[in-house]
Tab-separated table of C-alpha atoms in Angstrom:
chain	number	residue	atom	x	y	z
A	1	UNK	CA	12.017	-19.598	33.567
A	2	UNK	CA	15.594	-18.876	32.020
A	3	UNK	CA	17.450	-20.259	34.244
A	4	UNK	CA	15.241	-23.582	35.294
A	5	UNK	CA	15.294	-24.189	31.500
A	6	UNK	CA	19.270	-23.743	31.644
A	7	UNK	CA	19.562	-25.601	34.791
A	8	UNK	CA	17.713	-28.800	33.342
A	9	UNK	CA	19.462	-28.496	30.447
A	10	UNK	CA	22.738	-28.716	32.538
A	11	UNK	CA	21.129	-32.151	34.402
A	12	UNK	CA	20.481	-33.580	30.994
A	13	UNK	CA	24.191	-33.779	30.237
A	14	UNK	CA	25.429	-34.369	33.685
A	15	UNK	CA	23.108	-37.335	33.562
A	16	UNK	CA	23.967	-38.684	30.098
A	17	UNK	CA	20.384	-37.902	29.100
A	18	UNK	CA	20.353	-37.349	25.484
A	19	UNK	CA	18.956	-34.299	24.343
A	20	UNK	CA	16.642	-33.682	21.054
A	21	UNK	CA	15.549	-31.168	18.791
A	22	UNK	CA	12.128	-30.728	20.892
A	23	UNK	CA	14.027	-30.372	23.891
A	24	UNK	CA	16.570	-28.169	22.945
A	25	UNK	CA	13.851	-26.196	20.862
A	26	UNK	CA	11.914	-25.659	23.775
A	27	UNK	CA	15.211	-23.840	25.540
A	28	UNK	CA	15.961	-21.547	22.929
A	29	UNK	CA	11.933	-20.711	23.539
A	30	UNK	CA	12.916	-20.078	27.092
A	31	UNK	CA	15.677	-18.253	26.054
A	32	UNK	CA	13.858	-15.953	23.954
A	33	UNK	CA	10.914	-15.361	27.029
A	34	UNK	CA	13.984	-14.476	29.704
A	35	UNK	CA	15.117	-12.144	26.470
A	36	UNK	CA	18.166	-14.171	26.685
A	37	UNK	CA	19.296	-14.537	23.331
A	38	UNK	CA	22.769	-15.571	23.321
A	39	UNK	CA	21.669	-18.550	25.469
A	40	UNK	CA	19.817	-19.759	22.236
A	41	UNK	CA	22.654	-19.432	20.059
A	42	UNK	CA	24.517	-21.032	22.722
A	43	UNK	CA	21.862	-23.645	22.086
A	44	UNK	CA	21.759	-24.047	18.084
A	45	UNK	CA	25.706	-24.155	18.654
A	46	UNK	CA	25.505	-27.820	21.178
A	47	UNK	CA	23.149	-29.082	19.071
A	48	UNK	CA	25.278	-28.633	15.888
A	49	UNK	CA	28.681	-30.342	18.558
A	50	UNK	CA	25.825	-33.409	19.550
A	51	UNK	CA	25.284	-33.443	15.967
A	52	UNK	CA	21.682	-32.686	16.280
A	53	UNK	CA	20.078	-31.489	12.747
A	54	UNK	CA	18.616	-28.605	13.565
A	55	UNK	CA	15.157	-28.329	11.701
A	56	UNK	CA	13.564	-25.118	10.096
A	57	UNK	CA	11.525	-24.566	13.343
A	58	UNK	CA	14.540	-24.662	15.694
A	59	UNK	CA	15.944	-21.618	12.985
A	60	UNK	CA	12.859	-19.930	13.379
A	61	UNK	CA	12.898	-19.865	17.316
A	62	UNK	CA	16.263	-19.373	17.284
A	63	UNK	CA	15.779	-16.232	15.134
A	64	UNK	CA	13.135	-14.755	17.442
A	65	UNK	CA	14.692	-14.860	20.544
A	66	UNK	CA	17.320	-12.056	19.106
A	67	UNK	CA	14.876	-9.067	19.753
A	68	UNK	CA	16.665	-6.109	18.761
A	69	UNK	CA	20.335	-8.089	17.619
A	70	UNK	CA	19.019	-7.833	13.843
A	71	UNK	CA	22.143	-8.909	12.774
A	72	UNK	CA	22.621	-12.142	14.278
A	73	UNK	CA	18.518	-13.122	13.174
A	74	UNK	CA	20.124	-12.654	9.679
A	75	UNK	CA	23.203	-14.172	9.841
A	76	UNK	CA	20.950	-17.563	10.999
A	77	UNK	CA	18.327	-17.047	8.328
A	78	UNK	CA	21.887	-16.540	5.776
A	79	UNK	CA	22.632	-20.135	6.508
A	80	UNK	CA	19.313	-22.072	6.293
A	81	UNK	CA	20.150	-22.878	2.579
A	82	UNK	CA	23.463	-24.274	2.911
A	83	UNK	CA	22.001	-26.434	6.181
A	84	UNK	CA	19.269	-27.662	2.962
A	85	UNK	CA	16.542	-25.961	4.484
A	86	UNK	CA	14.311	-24.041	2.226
A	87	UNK	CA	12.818	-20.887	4.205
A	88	UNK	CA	9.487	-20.163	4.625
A	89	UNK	CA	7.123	-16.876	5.619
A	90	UNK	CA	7.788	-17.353	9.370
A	91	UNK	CA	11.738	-17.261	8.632
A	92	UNK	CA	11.869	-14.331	6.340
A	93	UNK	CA	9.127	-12.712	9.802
A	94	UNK	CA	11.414	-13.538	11.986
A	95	UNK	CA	14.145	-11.803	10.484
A	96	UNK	CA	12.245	-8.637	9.753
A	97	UNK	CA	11.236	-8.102	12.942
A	98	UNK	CA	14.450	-8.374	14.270
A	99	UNK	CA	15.611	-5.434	12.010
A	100	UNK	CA	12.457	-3.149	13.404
A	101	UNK	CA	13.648	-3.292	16.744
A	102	UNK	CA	17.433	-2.589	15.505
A	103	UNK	CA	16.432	0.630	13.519
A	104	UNK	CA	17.862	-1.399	10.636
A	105	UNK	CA	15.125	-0.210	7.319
A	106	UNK	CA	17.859	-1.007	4.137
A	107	UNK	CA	17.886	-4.873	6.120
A	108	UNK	CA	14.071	-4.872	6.436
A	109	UNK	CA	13.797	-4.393	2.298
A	110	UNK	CA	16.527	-6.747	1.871
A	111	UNK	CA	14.835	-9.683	3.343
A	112	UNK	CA	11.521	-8.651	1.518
A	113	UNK	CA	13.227	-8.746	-1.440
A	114	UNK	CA	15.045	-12.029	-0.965
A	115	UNK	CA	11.499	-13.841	0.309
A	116	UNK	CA	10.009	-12.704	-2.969
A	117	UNK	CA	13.764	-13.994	-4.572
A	118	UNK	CA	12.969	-17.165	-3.353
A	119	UNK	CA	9.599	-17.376	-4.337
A	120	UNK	CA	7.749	-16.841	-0.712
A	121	UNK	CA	4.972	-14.509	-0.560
A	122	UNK	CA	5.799	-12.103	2.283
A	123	UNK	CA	2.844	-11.914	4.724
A	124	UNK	CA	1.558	-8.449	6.381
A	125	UNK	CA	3.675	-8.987	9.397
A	126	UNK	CA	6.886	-8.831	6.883
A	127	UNK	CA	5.355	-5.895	6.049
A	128	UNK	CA	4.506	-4.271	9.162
A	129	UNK	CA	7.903	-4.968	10.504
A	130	UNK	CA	9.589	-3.371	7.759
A	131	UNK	CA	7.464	-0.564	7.599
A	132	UNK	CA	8.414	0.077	11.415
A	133	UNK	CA	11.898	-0.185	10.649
A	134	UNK	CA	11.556	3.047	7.923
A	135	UNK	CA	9.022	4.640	11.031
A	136	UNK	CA	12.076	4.751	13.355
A	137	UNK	CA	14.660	6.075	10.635
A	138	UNK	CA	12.615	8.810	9.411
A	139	UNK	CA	12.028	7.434	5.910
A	140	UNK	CA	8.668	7.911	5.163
A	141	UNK	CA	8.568	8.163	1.525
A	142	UNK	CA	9.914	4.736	1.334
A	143	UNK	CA	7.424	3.026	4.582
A	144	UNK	CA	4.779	4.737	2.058
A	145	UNK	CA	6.545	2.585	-0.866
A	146	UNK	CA	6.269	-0.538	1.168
A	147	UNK	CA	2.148	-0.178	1.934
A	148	UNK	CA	1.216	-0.003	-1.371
A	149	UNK	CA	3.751	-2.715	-2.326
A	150	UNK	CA	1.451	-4.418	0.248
A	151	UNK	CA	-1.894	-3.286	-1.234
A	152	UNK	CA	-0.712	-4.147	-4.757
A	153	UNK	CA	0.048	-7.732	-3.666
A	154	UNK	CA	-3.580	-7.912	-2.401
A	155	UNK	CA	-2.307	-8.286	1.148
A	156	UNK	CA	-4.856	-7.117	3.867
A	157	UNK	CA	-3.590	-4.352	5.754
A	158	UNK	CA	-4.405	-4.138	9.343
A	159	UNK	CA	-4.196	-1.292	12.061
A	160	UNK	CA	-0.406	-2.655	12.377
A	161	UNK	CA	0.240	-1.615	8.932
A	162	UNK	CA	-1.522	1.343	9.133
A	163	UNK	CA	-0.343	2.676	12.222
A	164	UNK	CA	3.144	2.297	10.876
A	165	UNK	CA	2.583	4.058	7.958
A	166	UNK	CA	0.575	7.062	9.507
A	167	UNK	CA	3.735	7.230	12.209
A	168	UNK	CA	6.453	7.186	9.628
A	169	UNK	CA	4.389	10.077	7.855
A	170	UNK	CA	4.723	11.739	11.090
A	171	UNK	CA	7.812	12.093	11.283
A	172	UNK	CA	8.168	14.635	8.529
A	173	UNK	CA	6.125	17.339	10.879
């Protein structure tokens, strides 16, 4: 799927077709499926050279496809603001997540914090995904911190959030 994506995308230029954000939105997506995430950076970079806004959405995707590359989810969520997009729940997700996969826990709070900074309610998969991240770096205490930050913001915890915070507890034998 990858490469058909990238291959049409090729045609597109080579034919003077002009591309848009749905289009180009939809190959980061493929990116992100062939686990190809430098091809969607290498995506949100020719739309920025075609001069393409990029739209909150196309962040979001963007952000997704970097699986287990935590740092380069947050270094596109860092620049929504200055692009004058205001983040929302699925932004602050998909940078989480990102962090859980990269064993990255102190990054997991940080982006809770700075969606509650910024006045956005995280959701439970914020939560989850940064109780995962504490799961995988032995820090159970604080994975423990983060579910009842959950239940104290009346946010429904699911097996998700309780199977991370029964593994993290784990850990400690």
């Amino acid at each position: 799927l990858f490469r058909s994506v990238v291959s049409k995308l090729e045609g597109m230029t080579c034919c003077a077709l002009e591309s848009d954000v749905i289009g180009l939105s939809a190959a980061m997506w493929a990116c992100g499926q062939g686990v190809k995430w430098h091809g969607a950076l290498d995506v949100l970079a020719k739309m920025k050279r075609q001069s393409i806004q990029p739209d909150l959405r196309v962040h979001n995707t963007c952000s997704r496809t970097c699986g287990d590359f935590w740092a380069n989810a947050l270094r596109i969520a860092s620049t929504l603001h200055s692009q004058g997009l205001l983040p929302n729940v699925i932004s602050y997700a998909t940078s989480v997540k990102p962090c859980a996969d990269g064993s990255a826990w102190p990054w997991s709070l940080r982006v809770l914090r700075t969606c509650r900074d910024h006045m956005v309610e995280p959701n439970a998969i914020c939560y989850n995904s940064a109780m995962g991240t504490c799961k995988q770096e032995a820090q159970w205490k604080i994975s423990c911190r983060v579910f009842a930050e959950m239940q104290d913001r009346l946010l429904r915890a699911d097996a998700s959030s309780f199977t991370a915070v029964v593994s993290a507890c784990e850990e400690i034998g």
